[in-house]
XYZ file of C-alpha atoms in Angstrom:
316
model
C 21.726 71.946 23.507
C 25.157 70.530 24.079
C 24.217 69.703 27.679
C 21.765 67.060 26.431
C 24.090 65.522 23.867
C 24.577 61.758 23.904
C 26.732 59.145 22.248
C 24.238 58.144 19.520
C 21.549 59.740 17.424
C 21.324 63.206 15.873
C 22.427 65.188 18.937
C 25.759 63.472 19.579
C 28.733 64.703 21.659
C 31.299 66.424 19.477
C 34.594 64.529 19.288
C 36.431 67.490 20.801
C 34.128 67.141 23.812
C 35.678 63.718 24.551
C 39.156 65.245 24.509
C 38.282 68.240 26.661
C 36.509 65.964 29.182
C 39.688 63.951 29.618
C 41.701 67.185 29.823
C 39.600 68.276 32.807
C 40.224 65.016 34.678
C 43.877 64.345 33.724
C 45.493 66.645 36.401
C 43.987 64.498 39.134
C 45.304 61.215 37.724
C 48.869 59.867 37.658
C 48.317 57.559 34.677
C 46.610 57.731 31.317
C 42.834 57.656 30.862
C 41.195 54.694 29.101
C 38.751 56.653 26.993
C 38.066 56.426 23.236
C 37.392 59.484 21.163
C 34.617 58.482 18.785
C 34.785 60.332 15.444
C 32.289 60.171 12.573
C 32.913 58.243 9.343
C 33.345 61.533 7.456
C 36.318 62.649 9.647
C 39.347 63.763 7.587
C 43.047 63.296 8.228
C 43.384 66.964 9.191
C 40.649 66.638 11.817
C 42.370 63.621 13.335
C 45.646 65.514 13.418
C 43.857 68.384 15.142
C 42.578 66.011 17.836
C 46.102 64.806 18.531
C 47.365 68.360 18.865
C 44.494 69.303 21.215
C 45.249 66.279 23.382
C 48.925 67.380 23.641
C 47.918 70.914 24.542
C 45.565 69.714 27.290
C 48.286 67.542 28.796
C 46.757 64.143 28.131
C 49.152 61.218 28.557
C 47.367 59.067 25.928
C 44.550 59.344 23.456
C 42.666 56.601 21.481
C 40.784 57.629 18.377
C 38.125 55.485 16.644
C 36.660 56.396 13.262
C 33.215 54.920 12.601
C 33.091 51.917 10.186
C 36.876 51.658 10.025
C 36.656 47.931 10.869
C 34.667 44.991 9.523
C 33.110 44.403 12.919
C 32.588 47.031 15.563
C 30.849 47.222 18.931
C 28.731 50.211 17.939
C 25.041 49.625 17.011
C 23.988 51.083 13.677
C 20.835 50.962 11.588
C 22.442 48.378 9.299
C 22.970 46.026 12.226
C 19.394 46.568 13.356
C 18.204 45.580 9.910
C 20.339 42.414 10.071
C 18.819 41.550 13.444
C 15.330 42.116 12.046
C 16.082 39.821 9.072
C 17.437 37.158 11.386
C 14.392 37.419 13.659
C 12.081 37.176 10.614
C 13.898 34.118 9.304
C 13.666 32.460 12.698
C 9.965 33.199 12.899
C 9.425 31.707 9.423
C 11.238 28.527 10.441
C 9.089 28.244 13.564
C 5.886 28.779 11.565
C 6.971 26.147 9.061
C 7.733 23.702 11.846
C 4.358 24.289 13.490
C 2.488 23.893 10.209
C 4.139 20.552 9.518
C 3.182 19.086 12.900
C 0.116 16.803 12.983
C -3.034 18.406 14.252
C -5.259 16.576 16.731
C -8.965 16.826 16.007
C -10.691 16.389 19.352
C -14.275 15.235 19.643
C -16.976 17.703 20.661
C -17.920 17.734 24.363
C -21.353 16.313 23.542
C -21.101 13.473 21.006
C -22.886 10.402 19.865
C -21.540 6.908 20.319
C -22.158 3.204 20.005
C -21.833 0.616 22.730
C -21.845 -3.103 21.992
C -21.356 -6.132 24.190
C -19.220 -9.021 23.107
C -17.942 -12.388 24.303
C -14.822 -14.098 22.980
C -14.465 -17.646 24.373
C -14.904 -17.179 28.122
C -14.072 -13.445 28.194
C -16.926 -10.931 28.252
C -16.464 -7.245 27.462
C -17.994 -3.922 26.349
C -16.735 -1.538 23.669
C -17.859 2.098 23.518
C -17.090 4.077 20.348
C -17.370 7.860 20.325
C -18.191 9.503 16.982
C -17.604 12.797 15.265
C -20.562 14.752 13.917
C -20.083 13.148 10.481
C -20.249 9.631 11.978
C -16.533 8.796 11.931
C -15.138 6.975 15.001
C -12.909 9.169 17.128
C -12.378 7.314 20.395
C -12.670 3.788 21.782
C -13.195 2.637 25.349
C -12.695 -1.065 25.925
C -13.705 -2.853 29.139
C -13.170 -6.583 29.631
C -14.033 -8.898 32.498
C -11.687 -9.474 35.406
C -10.954 -5.845 36.281
C -7.485 -5.301 37.594
C -5.968 -8.113 35.546
C -3.114 -7.688 33.118
C -5.413 -8.265 30.144
C -7.813 -5.554 31.250
C -4.999 -3.028 31.691
C -3.449 -3.815 28.339
C -6.770 -3.550 26.523
C -7.532 -0.211 28.164
C -4.127 1.241 27.223
C -4.448 -0.164 23.686
C -7.833 1.459 23.243
C -6.420 4.846 24.326
C -3.576 4.574 21.774
C -6.049 3.749 18.999
C -8.172 6.742 20.079
C -5.181 9.076 19.765
C -4.398 7.644 16.338
C -7.930 8.228 15.089
C -7.914 11.810 16.380
C -4.547 12.523 14.661
C -5.910 11.368 11.290
C -4.942 7.687 11.006
C -7.728 6.069 8.913
C -9.726 3.256 10.411
C -8.922 1.068 7.360
C -5.222 1.148 8.323
C -5.968 -0.024 11.870
C -8.300 -2.811 10.643
C -5.751 -4.045 8.098
C -2.969 -4.051 10.709
C -4.753 -5.738 13.613
C -7.190 -8.335 12.206
C -5.998 -11.935 12.580
C -3.982 -10.967 15.647
C -3.730 -14.217 17.653
C -3.603 -14.599 21.415
C -5.793 -15.966 24.197
C -8.708 -15.721 24.811
C -9.765 -16.881 21.321
C -12.548 -18.945 19.854
C -16.303 -18.695 19.485
C -18.128 -15.363 19.915
C -21.756 -14.462 20.525
C -21.790 -12.147 17.498
C -23.797 -13.590 14.533
C -21.690 -11.585 12.056
C -18.346 -12.672 13.509
C -18.600 -16.229 14.714
C -14.888 -16.848 15.314
C -12.135 -14.552 16.583
C -8.473 -15.258 17.063
C -8.250 -12.654 19.864
C -10.153 -9.753 21.460
C -8.313 -7.297 19.210
C -9.198 -9.358 16.132
C -12.890 -9.268 17.118
C -12.825 -5.580 17.980
C -11.495 -4.413 14.618
C -13.699 -6.796 12.683
C -16.691 -5.335 14.546
C -15.492 -1.791 13.808
C -15.113 -2.724 10.138
C -18.651 -4.004 10.031
C -19.948 -0.826 11.689
C -17.987 1.888 9.878
C -16.515 0.527 6.631
C -18.276 0.001 3.302
C -18.909 -3.528 1.977
C -16.345 -2.938 -0.793
C -13.659 -1.942 1.717
C -14.470 -4.971 3.887
C -14.446 -7.301 0.882
C -10.798 -6.428 0.271
C -9.990 -7.662 3.798
C -12.308 -10.679 3.679
C -14.738 -9.397 6.298
C -18.420 -10.137 5.635
C -21.581 -9.986 7.672
C -23.957 -12.891 8.106
C -26.383 -11.454 5.530
C -23.567 -10.986 3.020
C -22.321 -14.552 3.503
C -25.841 -15.863 2.776
C -25.959 -14.058 -0.569
C -25.373 -16.207 -3.686
C -22.517 -13.894 -4.660
C -20.430 -12.138 -2.014
C -20.005 -8.342 -2.387
C -17.155 -7.490 -4.657
C -16.954 -11.014 -6.142
C -18.018 -11.449 -9.743
C -19.941 -14.594 -10.611
C -18.768 -16.473 -13.674
C -20.702 -19.178 -15.498
C -18.686 -21.986 -17.070
C -20.373 -24.256 -19.585
C -19.125 -27.822 -19.797
C -20.012 -30.755 -22.020
C -19.782 -33.234 -19.174
C -22.897 -35.267 -18.560
C -24.824 -35.291 -15.315
C -23.958 -38.059 -12.909
C -26.916 -40.170 -11.948
C -27.250 -40.553 -8.223
C -27.355 -44.166 -7.230
C -30.370 -45.517 -5.378
C -29.885 -45.578 -1.632
C -29.234 -48.940 -0.044
C -32.081 -50.733 1.592
C -32.456 -49.833 5.242
C -31.503 -52.907 7.299
C -34.148 -54.444 9.522
C -33.922 -54.600 13.304
C -32.833 -58.256 13.198
C -30.026 -57.419 10.757
C -28.842 -54.521 12.956
C -28.848 -56.841 15.970
C -26.777 -59.414 14.160
C -24.317 -56.726 12.900
C -23.845 -55.306 16.397
C -23.209 -58.787 17.796
C -20.616 -59.402 15.121
C -18.925 -56.036 15.840
C -19.742 -54.595 12.429
C -22.137 -51.808 11.513
C -22.910 -53.053 8.058
C -21.097 -50.384 6.052
C -17.606 -50.886 7.499
C -17.047 -47.109 7.735
C -17.958 -44.458 10.277
C -17.961 -40.739 9.618
C -16.255 -38.627 12.252
C -18.670 -36.173 13.814
C -17.715 -32.657 14.886
C -16.911 -32.315 18.591
C -17.551 -28.562 18.830
C -14.121 -28.006 20.484
C -11.713 -25.278 19.328
C -7.961 -25.825 19.032
C -6.142 -23.559 21.491
C -3.073 -23.356 19.205
C -4.425 -22.619 15.744
C -8.110 -21.926 16.398
C -9.314 -24.713 14.097
C -12.590 -26.516 14.779
C -11.291 -29.764 13.205
C -10.936 -31.547 16.563
C -11.229 -35.331 17.046
C -11.576 -37.103 20.329
C -8.674 -39.363 21.325
C -9.452 -40.979 24.649
C -9.866 -38.231 27.214
C -8.261 -35.619 24.929
C -8.990 -33.796 21.681
C -6.513 -33.875 18.772
C -6.434 -31.089 16.196
C -6.586 -32.413 12.629
C -4.773 -29.336 11.311
C -1.804 -28.714 13.638
C -1.743 -31.972 15.656
C -1.817 -30.341 19.131
C -3.865 -31.842 21.943
C -6.186 -30.096 24.380
C -8.948 -30.867 26.816
C -7.025 -33.632 28.602
C -8.172 -34.417 32.105
């Protein structure tokens, strides 16, 4: 029915309907009516001429005619435009999917998981490290607690452990962390209570050496120079080939030891200020250099002097 006609679709208003609608309103207006007469793309020149004549007969002061698809761009919505919008939406969705796929994926640990906790001491600093594991045994999180809670060192170590945990969960291999952070040097540093890692240049150095011992293979650790106590006691270290070199050099005969001096001779030597041999071998002091971590420390008065870097420590 013409009463239900609309501007778009199959049941559209006839273009003469636009003109007659304006003709019914024009007697009540002093000026022209701003109304466009929409005509189909198949409209002919004769039909357009007929519309102009009808407008004149109805007394319209102005008429604007628009023929569909007569311009490159038009405000009307057509099926072609809808297809373009669909293509644009599809392209946008594909770009979003590509962007999401390329983002790193975090692999969280299960709610119930196994872990390892080990206690350590580096110099005078005591701490605990808790490592959470995936079902296949890989480390996925690290919690690090050191003595003196509330201190700057404790806060930094806790934040550092969280950042390492995020890296492990986003796929960063443990080997990369170990290679990057071993031999990191800062205080506290020195002797540890771990038989596999006797010396550490920092807490981070000890932590990643311990993780390497726990989770890396001997071949991987051999590339980084990390060995356990049992491996160091082997005649040949893991990953190191033993070569035998034959030489024609004769065997040196060890000289007979000197006769042990008697008590009277020792007394006379001490009175003369000489110990008989004229040389004294420096004994190890057990102190650790605070600058380079070397154990080659010699006593000089009330201080210790490092034989490697020359710095002094332990002065009173």
